[in-house]
PDB file of C-alpha atoms in Angstrom:
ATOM      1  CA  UNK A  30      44.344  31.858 -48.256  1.00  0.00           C
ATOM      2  CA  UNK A  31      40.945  31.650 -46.931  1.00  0.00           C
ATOM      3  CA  UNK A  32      38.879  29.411 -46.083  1.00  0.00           C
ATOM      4  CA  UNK A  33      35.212  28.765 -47.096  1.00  0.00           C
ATOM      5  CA  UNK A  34      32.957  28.531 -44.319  1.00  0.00           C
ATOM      6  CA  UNK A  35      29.304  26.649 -44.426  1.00  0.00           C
ATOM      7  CA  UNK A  36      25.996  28.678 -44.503  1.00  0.00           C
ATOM      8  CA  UNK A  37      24.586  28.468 -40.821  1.00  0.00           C
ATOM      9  CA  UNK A  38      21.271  27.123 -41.269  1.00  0.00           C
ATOM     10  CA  UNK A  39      18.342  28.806 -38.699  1.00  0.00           C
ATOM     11  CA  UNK A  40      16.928  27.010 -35.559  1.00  0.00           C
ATOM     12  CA  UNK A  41      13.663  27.014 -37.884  1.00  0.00           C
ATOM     13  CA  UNK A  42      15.086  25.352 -41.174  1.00  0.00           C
ATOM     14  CA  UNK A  43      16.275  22.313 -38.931  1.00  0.00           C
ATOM     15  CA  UNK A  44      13.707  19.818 -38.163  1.00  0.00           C
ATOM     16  CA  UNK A  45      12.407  18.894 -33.925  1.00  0.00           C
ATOM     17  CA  UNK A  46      13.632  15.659 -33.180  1.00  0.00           C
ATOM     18  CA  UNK A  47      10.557  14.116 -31.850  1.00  0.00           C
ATOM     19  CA  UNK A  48      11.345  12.187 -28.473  1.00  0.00           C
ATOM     20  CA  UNK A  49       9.102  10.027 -26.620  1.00  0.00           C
ATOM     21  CA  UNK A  50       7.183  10.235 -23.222  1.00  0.00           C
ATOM     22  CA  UNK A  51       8.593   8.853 -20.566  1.00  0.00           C
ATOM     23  CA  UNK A  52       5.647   7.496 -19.056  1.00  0.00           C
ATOM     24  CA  UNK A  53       4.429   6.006 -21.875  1.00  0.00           C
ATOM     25  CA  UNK A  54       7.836   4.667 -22.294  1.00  0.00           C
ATOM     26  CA  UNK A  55       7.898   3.366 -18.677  1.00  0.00           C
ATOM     27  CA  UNK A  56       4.704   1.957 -18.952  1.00  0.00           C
ATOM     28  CA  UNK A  57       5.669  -0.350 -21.785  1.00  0.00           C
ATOM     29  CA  UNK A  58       9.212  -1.343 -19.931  1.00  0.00           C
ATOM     30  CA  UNK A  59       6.697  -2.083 -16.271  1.00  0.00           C
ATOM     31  CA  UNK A  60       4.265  -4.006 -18.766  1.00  0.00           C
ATOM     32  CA  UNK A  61       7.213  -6.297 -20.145  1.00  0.00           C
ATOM     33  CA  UNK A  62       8.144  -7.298 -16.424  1.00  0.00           C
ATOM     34  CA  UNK A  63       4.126  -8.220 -16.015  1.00  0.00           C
ATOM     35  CA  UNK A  64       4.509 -10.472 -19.042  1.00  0.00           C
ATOM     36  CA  UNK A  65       7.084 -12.312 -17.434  1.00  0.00           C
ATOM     37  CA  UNK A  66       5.051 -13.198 -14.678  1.00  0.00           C
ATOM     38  CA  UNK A  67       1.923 -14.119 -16.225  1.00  0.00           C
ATOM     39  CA  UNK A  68       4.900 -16.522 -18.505  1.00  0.00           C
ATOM     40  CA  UNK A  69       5.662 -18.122 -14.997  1.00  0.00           C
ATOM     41  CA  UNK A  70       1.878 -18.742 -14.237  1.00  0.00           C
ATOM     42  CA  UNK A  71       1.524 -20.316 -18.314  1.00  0.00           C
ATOM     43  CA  UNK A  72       4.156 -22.512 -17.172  1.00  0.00           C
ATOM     44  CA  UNK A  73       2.904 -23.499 -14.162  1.00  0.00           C
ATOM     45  CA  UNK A  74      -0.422 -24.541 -15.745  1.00  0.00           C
ATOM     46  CA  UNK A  75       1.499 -26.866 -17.712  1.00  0.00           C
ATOM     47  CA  UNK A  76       3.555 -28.322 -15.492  1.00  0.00           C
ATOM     48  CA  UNK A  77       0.361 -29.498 -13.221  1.00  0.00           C
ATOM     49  CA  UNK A  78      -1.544 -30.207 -16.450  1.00  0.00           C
ATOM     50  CA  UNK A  79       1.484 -32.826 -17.303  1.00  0.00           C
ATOM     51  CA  UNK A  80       1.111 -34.235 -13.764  1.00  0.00           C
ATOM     52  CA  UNK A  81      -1.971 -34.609 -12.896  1.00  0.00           C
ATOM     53  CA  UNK A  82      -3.860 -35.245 -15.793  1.00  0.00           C
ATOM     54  CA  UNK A  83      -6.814 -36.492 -13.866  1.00  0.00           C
ATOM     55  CA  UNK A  84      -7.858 -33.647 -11.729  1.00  0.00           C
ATOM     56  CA  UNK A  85      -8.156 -31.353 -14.829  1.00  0.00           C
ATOM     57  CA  UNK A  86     -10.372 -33.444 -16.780  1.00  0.00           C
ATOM     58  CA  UNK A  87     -12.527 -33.489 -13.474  1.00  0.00           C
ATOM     59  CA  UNK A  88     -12.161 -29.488 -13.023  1.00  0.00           C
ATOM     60  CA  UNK A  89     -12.783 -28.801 -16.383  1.00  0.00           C
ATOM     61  CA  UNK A  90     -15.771 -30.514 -16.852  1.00  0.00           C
ATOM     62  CA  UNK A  91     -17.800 -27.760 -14.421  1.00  0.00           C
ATOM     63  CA  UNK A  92     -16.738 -24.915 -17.131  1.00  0.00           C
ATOM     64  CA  UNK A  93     -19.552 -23.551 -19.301  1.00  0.00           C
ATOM     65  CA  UNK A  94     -17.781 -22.319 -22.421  1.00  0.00           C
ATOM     66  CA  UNK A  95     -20.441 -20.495 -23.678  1.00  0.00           C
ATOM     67  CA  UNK A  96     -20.600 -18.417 -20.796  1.00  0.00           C
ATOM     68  CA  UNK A  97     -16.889 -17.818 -20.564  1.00  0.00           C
ATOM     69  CA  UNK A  98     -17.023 -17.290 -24.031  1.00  0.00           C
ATOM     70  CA  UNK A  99     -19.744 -14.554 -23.299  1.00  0.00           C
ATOM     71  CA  UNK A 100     -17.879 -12.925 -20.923  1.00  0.00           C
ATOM     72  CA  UNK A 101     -14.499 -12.857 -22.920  1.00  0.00           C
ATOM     73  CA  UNK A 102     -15.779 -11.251 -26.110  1.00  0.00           C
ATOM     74  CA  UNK A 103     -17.394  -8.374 -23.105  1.00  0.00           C
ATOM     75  CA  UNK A 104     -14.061  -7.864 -22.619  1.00  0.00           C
ATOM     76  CA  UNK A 105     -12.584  -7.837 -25.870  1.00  0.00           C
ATOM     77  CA  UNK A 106     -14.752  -5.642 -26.890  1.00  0.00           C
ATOM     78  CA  UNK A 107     -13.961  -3.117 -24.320  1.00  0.00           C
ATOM     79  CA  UNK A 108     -10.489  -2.926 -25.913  1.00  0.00           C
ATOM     80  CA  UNK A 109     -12.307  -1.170 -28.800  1.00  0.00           C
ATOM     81  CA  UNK A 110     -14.204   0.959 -27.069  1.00  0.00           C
ATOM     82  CA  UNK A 111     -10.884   2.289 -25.119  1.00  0.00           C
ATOM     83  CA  UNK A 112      -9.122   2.528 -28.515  1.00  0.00           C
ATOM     84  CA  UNK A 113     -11.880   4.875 -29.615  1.00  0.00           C
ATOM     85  CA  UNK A 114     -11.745   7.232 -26.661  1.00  0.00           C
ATOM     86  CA  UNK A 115      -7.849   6.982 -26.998  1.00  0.00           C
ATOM     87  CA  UNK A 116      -7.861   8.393 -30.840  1.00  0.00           C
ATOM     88  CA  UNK A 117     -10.588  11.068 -29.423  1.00  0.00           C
ATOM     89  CA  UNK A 118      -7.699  11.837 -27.300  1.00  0.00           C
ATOM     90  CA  UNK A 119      -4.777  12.447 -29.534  1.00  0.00           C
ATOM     91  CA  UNK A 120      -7.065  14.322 -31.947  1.00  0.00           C
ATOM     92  CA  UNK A 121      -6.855  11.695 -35.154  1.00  0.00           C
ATOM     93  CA  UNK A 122      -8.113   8.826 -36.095  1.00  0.00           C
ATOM     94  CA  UNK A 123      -5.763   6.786 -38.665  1.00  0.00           C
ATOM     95  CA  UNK A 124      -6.083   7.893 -41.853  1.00  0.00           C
ATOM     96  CA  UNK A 125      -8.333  10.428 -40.906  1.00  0.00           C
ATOM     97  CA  UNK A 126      -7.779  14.074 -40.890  1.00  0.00           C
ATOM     98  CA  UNK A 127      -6.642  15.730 -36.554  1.00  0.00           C
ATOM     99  CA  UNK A 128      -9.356  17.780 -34.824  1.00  0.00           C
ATOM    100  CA  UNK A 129      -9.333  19.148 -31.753  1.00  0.00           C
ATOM    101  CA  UNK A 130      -9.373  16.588 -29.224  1.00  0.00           C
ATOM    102  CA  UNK A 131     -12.529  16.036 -27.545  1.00  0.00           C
ATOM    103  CA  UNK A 132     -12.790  15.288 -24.453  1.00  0.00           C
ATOM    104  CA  UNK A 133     -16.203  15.357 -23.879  1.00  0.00           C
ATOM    105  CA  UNK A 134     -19.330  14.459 -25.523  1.00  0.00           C
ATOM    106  CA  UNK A 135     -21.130  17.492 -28.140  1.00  0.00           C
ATOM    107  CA  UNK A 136     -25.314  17.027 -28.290  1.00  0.00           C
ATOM    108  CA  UNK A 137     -27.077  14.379 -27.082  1.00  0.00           C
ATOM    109  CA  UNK A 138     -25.930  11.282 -24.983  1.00  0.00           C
ATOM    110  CA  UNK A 139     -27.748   9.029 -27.441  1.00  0.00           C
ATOM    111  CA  UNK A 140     -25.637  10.741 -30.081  1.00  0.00           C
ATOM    112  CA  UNK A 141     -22.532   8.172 -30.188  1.00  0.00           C
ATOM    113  CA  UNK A 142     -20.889   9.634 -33.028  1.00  0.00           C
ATOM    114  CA  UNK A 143     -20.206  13.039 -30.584  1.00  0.00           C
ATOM    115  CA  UNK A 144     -19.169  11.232 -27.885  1.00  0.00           C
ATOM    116  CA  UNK A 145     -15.799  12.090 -26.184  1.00  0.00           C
ATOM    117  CA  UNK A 146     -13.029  10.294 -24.417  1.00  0.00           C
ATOM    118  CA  UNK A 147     -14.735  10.236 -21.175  1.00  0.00           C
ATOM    119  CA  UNK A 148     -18.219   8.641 -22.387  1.00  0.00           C
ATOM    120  CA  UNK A 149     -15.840   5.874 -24.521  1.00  0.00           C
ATOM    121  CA  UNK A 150     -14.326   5.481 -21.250  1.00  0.00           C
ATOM    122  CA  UNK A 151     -16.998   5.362 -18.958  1.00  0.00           C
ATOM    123  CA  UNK A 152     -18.506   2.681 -21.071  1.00  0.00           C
ATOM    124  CA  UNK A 153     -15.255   0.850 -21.032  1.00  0.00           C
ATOM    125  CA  UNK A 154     -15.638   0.806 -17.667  1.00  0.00           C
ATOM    126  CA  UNK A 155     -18.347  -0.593 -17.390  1.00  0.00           C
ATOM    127  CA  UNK A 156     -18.095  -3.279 -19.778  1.00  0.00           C
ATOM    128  CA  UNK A 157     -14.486  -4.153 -17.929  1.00  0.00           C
ATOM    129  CA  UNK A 158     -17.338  -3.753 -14.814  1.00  0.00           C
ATOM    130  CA  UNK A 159     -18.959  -6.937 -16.452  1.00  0.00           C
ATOM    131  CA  UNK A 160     -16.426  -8.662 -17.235  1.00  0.00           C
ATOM    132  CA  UNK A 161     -15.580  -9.095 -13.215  1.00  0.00           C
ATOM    133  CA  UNK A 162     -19.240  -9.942 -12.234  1.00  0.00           C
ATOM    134  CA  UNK A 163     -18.854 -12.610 -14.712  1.00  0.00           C
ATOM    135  CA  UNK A 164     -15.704 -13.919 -13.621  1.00  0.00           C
ATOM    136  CA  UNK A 165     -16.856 -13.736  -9.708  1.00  0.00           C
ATOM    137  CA  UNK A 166     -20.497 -15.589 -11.016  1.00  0.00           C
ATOM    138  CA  UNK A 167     -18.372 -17.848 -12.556  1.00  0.00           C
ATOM    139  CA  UNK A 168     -16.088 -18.776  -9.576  1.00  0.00           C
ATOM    140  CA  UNK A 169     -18.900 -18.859  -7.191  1.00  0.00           C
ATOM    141  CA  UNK A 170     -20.457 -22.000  -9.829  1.00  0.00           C
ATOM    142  CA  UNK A 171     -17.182 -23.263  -9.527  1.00  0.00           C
ATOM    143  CA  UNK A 172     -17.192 -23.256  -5.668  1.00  0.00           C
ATOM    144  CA  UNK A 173     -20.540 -24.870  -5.323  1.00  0.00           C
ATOM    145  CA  UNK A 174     -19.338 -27.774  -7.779  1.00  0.00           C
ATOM    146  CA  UNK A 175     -16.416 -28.279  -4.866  1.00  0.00           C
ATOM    147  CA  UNK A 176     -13.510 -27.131  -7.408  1.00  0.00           C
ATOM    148  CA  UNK A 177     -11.784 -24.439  -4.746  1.00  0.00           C
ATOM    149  CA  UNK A 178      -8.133 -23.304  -4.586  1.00  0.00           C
ATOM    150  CA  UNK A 179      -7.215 -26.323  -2.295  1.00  0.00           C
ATOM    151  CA  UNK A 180      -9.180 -29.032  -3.721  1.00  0.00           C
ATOM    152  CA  UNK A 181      -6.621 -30.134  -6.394  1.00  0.00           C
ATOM    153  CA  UNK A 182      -3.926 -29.099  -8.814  1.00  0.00           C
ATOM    154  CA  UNK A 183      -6.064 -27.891 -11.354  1.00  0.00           C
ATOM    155  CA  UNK A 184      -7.906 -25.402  -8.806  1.00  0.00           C
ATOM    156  CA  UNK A 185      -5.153 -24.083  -7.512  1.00  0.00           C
ATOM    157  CA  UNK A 186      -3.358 -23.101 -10.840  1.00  0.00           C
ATOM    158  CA  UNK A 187      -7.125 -21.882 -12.122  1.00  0.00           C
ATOM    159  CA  UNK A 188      -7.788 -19.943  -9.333  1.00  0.00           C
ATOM    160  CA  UNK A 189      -4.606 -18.312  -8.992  1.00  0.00           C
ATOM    161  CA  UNK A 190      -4.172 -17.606 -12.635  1.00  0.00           C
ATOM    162  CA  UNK A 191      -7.713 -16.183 -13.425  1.00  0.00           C
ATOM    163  CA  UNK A 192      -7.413 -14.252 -10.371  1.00  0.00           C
ATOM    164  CA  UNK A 193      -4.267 -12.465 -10.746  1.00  0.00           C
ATOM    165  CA  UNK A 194      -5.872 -11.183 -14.424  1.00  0.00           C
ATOM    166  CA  UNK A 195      -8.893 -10.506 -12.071  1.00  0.00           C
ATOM    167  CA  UNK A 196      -6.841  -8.422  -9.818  1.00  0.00           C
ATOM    168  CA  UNK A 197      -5.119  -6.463 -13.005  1.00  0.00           C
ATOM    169  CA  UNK A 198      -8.743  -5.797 -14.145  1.00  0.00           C
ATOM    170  CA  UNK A 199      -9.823  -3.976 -11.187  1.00  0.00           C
ATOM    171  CA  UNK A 200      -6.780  -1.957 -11.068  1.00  0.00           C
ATOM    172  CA  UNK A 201      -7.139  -0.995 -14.488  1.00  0.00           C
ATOM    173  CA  UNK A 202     -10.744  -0.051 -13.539  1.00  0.00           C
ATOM    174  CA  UNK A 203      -9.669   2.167 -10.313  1.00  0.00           C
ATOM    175  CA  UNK A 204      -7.380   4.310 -13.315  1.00  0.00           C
ATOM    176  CA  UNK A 205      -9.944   4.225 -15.415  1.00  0.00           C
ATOM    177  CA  UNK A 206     -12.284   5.965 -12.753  1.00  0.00           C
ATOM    178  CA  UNK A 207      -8.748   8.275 -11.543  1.00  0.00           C
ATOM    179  CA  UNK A 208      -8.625   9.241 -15.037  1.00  0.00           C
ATOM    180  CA  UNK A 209     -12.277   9.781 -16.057  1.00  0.00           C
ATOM    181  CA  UNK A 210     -12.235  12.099 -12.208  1.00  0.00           C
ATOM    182  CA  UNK A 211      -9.211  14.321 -13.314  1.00  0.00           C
ATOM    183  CA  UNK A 212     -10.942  14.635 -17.208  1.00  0.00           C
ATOM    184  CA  UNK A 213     -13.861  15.966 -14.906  1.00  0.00           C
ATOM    185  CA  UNK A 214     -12.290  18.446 -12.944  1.00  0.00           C
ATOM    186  CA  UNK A 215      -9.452  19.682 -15.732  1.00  0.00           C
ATOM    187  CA  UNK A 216     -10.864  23.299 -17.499  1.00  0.00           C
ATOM    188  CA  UNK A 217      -8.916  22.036 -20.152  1.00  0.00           C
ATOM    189  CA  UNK A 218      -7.753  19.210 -22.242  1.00  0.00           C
ATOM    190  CA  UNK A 219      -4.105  19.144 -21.999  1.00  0.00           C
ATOM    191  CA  UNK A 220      -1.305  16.721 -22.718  1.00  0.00           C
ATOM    192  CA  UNK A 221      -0.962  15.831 -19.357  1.00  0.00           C
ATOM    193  CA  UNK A 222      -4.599  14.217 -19.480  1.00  0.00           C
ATOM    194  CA  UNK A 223      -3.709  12.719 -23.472  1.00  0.00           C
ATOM    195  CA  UNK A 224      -0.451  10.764 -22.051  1.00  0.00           C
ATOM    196  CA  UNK A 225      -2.839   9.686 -19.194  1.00  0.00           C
ATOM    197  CA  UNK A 226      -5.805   8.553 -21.315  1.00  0.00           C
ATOM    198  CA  UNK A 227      -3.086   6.709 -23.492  1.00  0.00           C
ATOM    199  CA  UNK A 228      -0.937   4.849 -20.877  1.00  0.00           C
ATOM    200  CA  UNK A 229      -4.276   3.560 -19.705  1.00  0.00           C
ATOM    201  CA  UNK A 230      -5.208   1.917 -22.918  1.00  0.00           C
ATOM    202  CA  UNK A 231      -1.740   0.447 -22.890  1.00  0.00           C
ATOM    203  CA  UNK A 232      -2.769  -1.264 -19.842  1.00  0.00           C
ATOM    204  CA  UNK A 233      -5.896  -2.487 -20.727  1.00  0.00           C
ATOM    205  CA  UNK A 234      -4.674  -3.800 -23.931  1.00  0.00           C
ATOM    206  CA  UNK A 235      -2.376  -5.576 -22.565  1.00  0.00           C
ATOM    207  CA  UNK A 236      -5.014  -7.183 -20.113  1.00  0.00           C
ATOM    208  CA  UNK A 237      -7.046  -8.231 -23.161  1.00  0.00           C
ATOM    209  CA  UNK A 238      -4.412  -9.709 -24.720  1.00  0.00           C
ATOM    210  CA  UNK A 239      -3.231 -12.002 -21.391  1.00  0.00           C
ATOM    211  CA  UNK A 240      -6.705 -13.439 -21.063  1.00  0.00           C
ATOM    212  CA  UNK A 241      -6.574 -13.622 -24.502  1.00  0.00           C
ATOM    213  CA  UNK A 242      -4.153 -16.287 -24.660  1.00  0.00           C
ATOM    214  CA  UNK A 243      -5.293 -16.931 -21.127  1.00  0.00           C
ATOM    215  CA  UNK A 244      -8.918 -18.320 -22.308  1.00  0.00           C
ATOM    216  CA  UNK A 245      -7.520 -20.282 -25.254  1.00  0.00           C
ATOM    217  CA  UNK A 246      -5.297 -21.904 -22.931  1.00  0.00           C
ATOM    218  CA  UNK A 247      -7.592 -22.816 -19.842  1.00  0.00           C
ATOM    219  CA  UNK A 248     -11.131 -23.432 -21.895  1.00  0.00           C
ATOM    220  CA  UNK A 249     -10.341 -23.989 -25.309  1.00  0.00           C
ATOM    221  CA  UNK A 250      -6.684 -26.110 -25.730  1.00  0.00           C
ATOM    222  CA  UNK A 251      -8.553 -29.585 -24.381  1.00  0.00           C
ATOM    223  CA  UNK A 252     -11.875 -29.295 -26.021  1.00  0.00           C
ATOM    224  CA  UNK A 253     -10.382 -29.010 -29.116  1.00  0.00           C
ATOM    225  CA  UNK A 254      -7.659 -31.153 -28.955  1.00  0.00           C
ATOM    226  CA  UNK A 255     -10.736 -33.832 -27.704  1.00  0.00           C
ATOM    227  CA  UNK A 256     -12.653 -32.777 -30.864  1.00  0.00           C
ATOM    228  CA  UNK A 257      -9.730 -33.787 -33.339  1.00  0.00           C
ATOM    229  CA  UNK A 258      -8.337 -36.158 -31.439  1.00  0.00           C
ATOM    230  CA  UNK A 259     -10.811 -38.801 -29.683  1.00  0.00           C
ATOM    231  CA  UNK A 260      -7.713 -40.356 -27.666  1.00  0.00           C
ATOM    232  CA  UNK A 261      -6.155 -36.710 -26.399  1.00  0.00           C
ATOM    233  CA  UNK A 262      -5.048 -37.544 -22.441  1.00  0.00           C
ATOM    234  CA  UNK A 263      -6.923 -35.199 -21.230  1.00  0.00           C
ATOM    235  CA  UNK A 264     -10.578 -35.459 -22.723  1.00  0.00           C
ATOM    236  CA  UNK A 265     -13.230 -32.509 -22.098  1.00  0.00           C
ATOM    237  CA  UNK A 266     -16.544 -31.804 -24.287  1.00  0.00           C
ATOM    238  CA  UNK A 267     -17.797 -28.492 -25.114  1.00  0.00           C
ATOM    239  CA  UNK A 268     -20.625 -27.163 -23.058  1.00  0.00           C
ATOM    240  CA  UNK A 269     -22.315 -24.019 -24.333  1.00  0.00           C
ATOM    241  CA  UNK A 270     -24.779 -23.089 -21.955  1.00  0.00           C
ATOM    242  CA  UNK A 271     -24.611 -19.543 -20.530  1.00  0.00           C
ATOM    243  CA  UNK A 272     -26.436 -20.278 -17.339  1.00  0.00           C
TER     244      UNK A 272
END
């Protein structure tokens, strides 16, 4: 009696399990942990918000909104522009048919539609550039008004919450300049550069999003609660200058 045996299939006939980067992997799992910490800040805003009611109606009414608002949609913005030189990258845009990925600009500079990864990335830099300036212009009004990191509750949670985003923003500038240096000096565009250029715009992303919610939360949650609620505890007016 024998027995029937299956047809081997070939190495080729089966299909490549397609497994993901590590780095982008562990860049995802080290940008969960930062969540968590800009959750504890949230909270602590809050907290002091709950408590001392007073001093943030006083601190508040130094922002300029339209100026923050300015300086937010800079950044926002610059998520775009690193989104762009990310699909450059990886050689597809979505729903688009892959090309070669281009790393570097073809024609003129003036010629956006040839630009590369690096010129989408230089100008994210630049705009990301901005959005510090601002934020330093901004805390320097802030200063002169007497609202400092000791002067009450409300500048001590501002302060340290805007500034810890501040400090994420110029790190994610510094890779943005250690990527743009090794695009530079690489002959070629390899995947060691693509994983780079992506796990980048994972961390930027993720930096627009936090002062995302960051903004809304500091500028935004008392004016409007003022404007439809004329008795809200904690009652601050627009003001839209930009200067």
């Amino acid at each position: 009696m024998t027995t029937a045996t299956l047809p081997e299939r070939s190495a080729a006939a089966v299909p490549a399990v397609g497994r993901p980067n590590p780095t982008q992997i562990g860049t995802i799992v080290w940008l969960s942990s930062e969540l968590m910490f800009f959750g504890g800040l949230f909270a602590m805003f809050f907290t002091l918000r709950s408590m001392a009611p007073d001093t943030f109606f006083e601190g508040e009414g130094h922002f300029a909104h339209g100026f923050a608002l300015a300086n937010t949609a800079i950044l926002v913005l610059s998520s775009v522009t690193c989104q762009i030189g990310v699909f450059l990258a990886e050689g597809q845009f979505p729903g688009g048919k892959p090309f070669a990925p281009r790393k570097r600009r073809t024609g003129s500079i003036f010629n956006i539609a040839g630009w590369g990864m690096i010129e989408w990335y230089t100008l994210t830099f630049l705009m990301g550039a901005v959005f510090v300036s601002g934020q330093a212009y901004e805390y320097t009004e802030l200063v002169h008004n007497g609202v400092t990191l000791s002067s009450s509750p409300f500048g001590s949670i501002f302060f340290l919450a805007t500034g810890f985003h501040g400090i994420h923003v110029v790190g994610g500038l510094i890779a943005f300049l250690l990527v743009l240096m090794r695009s530079f000096v690489a002959d070629e565009f390899t995947q060691h550069e693509q994983v780079s250029a992506i796990c980048i715009s994972y961390y930027w992303h993720f930096v627009d999003i936090v002062w995302i919610v960051l903004f809304f939360i500091v500028y935004m949650l008392d004016p409007l609660s003022t404007a439809f609620n004329s008795g809200h505890f904690i009652p601050v007016d627009f003001n839209w200058s930009i200067f």
